[in-house]
Amino acid sequence: MTQRVTLIPGDGIGPEVAGAAVSIIRAAGVNLEWESRVAGSEALTRFGDALPADLLESIKRNKVALKGPVMTPVGEGFVSSNVRLRRALDLYANLRPIKSLTGVPSRYQNVDLIVVRENTEDLYSGLEHEVVPGVIESLKIITEYASTRIARFAFEYARREGRKRVTAIHKANIMKLSDGLFLKCFRKVSQDYPDIQADDLIVDNACMQLVMDPNQFDVLLLENLYGDIISDLGAGLVGGLGVVPGANIGDEIAVFEAVHGSAPNIAGRGIANPTALLQTGVLMLKHIGERDAALRIQSALEKILAEGSVRTRDLGGRSTTSEFTEAIIRSL
Ligand code: NAI
């Protein structure tokens, strides 16, 4: 039976990298039917909503989506479609594997860590208001329910994937109640996983430790905002945003998207690196049971990167998105 997958090409470089990922997945012989939907400003103009009901219905029906980046206006305008999507579908776990790739220039070799980010609350609840002119209040929501659920997800993931350690990252020395609750839930859940080492670190120290010696870490568990920031820091450890994949996972539905945004500074020039969204597609293929194709795509990608003659500009090369894509397809 053909598996149907919702495709959200997104804004900026989104259609360029999504097009590359789709053609490589097709070349690997996976029989998928892509149901394409728009989100963000285009959807707002066409349908009066940046996250149309039709898009949500498509994902609910198909249970899986591959998503390019969607632009969010800064300091004004509509609420992030990305944040709304994750909350509307209760995609509570954001999984971001940060792994070195041979041939990708970076400061470190052999980095292999997993960022697990809580995806539904924290300062992303969007509860902001002006108390009086010149004074804004932004509410950070942390619940026992969501903190326990994400901690359990991290430990289950660690156990399933043979990982040894989960480190919770927080600022509970200052935010004693909110981050304190997150940490308390983590410690409680950790007792159910005696086979996995559990420890914690204050977020500022964690940033320094990651930059000094990323190889000391295994699975990192973070609230929404710290997880967002540390994912990009992690991308910087292994070659940048052009290479790091991600997934938003709920109990029944998963939306796969790279860590990077719409990269307006390079959009439309055909030079974006499709590696991040391709590796995201590999995660998606494993999720839907297409393990063989996933491994073949991953090894074709790694071969091209390791050879180094076809490389996009963010990795120091001169190749275009389509030259890089064609090289992977030839290698397949
Ligand atoms: P960005 O990730 O779009 O770009 C940051 C830097 O990384 C830029 O220099 C860009 O050229 C580079 N870069 C990113 N992806 C790349 C790729 N595949 N190949 C080569 N270079 C790449 O972050 P920025 O500029 O902060 O955000 C732009 C827009 O994207 C904003 O509207 C933001 O809200 C949105 N965004 C959307 C996300 C999503 O849909 N999940 C995630 C992050 C940002």
Coordinates of C-alpha atoms and ligand atoms in Angstrom, one line a residue, residues 13 17 67-72 82 86 241-242 257-266 272-273 314, ligand 1:
I13 CA 14.7 27.9 1.1
V17 CA 15.4 21.8 0.2
K67 CA 8.0 20.0 6.8
G68 CA 10.2 22.8 5.4
P69 CA 10.8 26.0 7.5
V70 CA 8.0 28.5 7.8
M71 CA 8.8 32.2 8.4
T72 CA 7.5 34.0 11.5
N82 CA 5.4 26.2 13.8
R86 CA 3.2 21.6 17.5
L241 CA 22.2 24.6 10.4
G242 CA 22.5 23.1 7.0
E257 CA 11.4 19.2 10.2
A258 CA 15.0 20.4 10.1
V259 CA 16.3 22.7 12.9
H260 CA 17.0 25.6 10.5
G261 CA 14.7 28.4 9.4
S262 CA 13.7 29.8 6.0
A263 CA 17.2 31.4 5.6
P264 CA 15.9 34.5 3.7
N265 CA 19.5 35.6 3.1
I266 CA 20.1 32.8 0.7
A272 CA 20.8 26.0 0.2
N273 CA 22.2 22.8 1.7
D314 CA 27.8 26.7 3.8
Ligands
NAI1 P1 17.8 30.5 9.7 O1 18.0 29.1 10.3 O2 16.8 30.6 8.6 O3 19.2 31.0 9.2 C1 20.3 31.2 10.0 C2 21.6 31.1 9.2 O4 21.9 29.7 8.8 C3 21.6 31.9 7.9 O5 22.8 32.4 7.7 C4 21.2 30.9 6.9 O6 21.7 31.2 5.6 C5 21.9 29.6 7.4 N1 21.2 28.4 7.0 C6 20.1 27.9 7.5 N2 19.7 26.8 6.9 C7 20.6 26.6 5.9 C8 20.7 25.6 4.9 N3 19.9 24.6 4.7 N4 21.8 25.7 4.0 C9 22.7 26.7 4.1 N5 22.6 27.7 5.1 C10 21.6 27.6 5.9 O7 17.4 31.4 11.0 P2 16.8 32.9 11.0 O8 17.5 33.7 10.0 O9 16.9 33.2 12.4 O10 15.3 32.7 10.7 C11 14.7 33.0 9.4 C12 13.2 32.7 9.5 O11 13.0 31.3 9.7 C13 12.5 33.4 10.6 O12 11.2 33.9 10.1 C14 12.2 32.3 11.7 O13 11.0 32.6 12.4 C15 12.0 31.1 10.8 N6 12.3 29.8 11.5 C16 11.5 28.8 11.2 C17 11.8 27.6 11.7 C18 10.8 26.4 11.4 O14 10.0 26.5 10.5 N7 10.9 25.3 12.1 C19 12.9 27.3 12.6 C20 13.8 28.5 12.8 C21 13.5 29.7 12.2

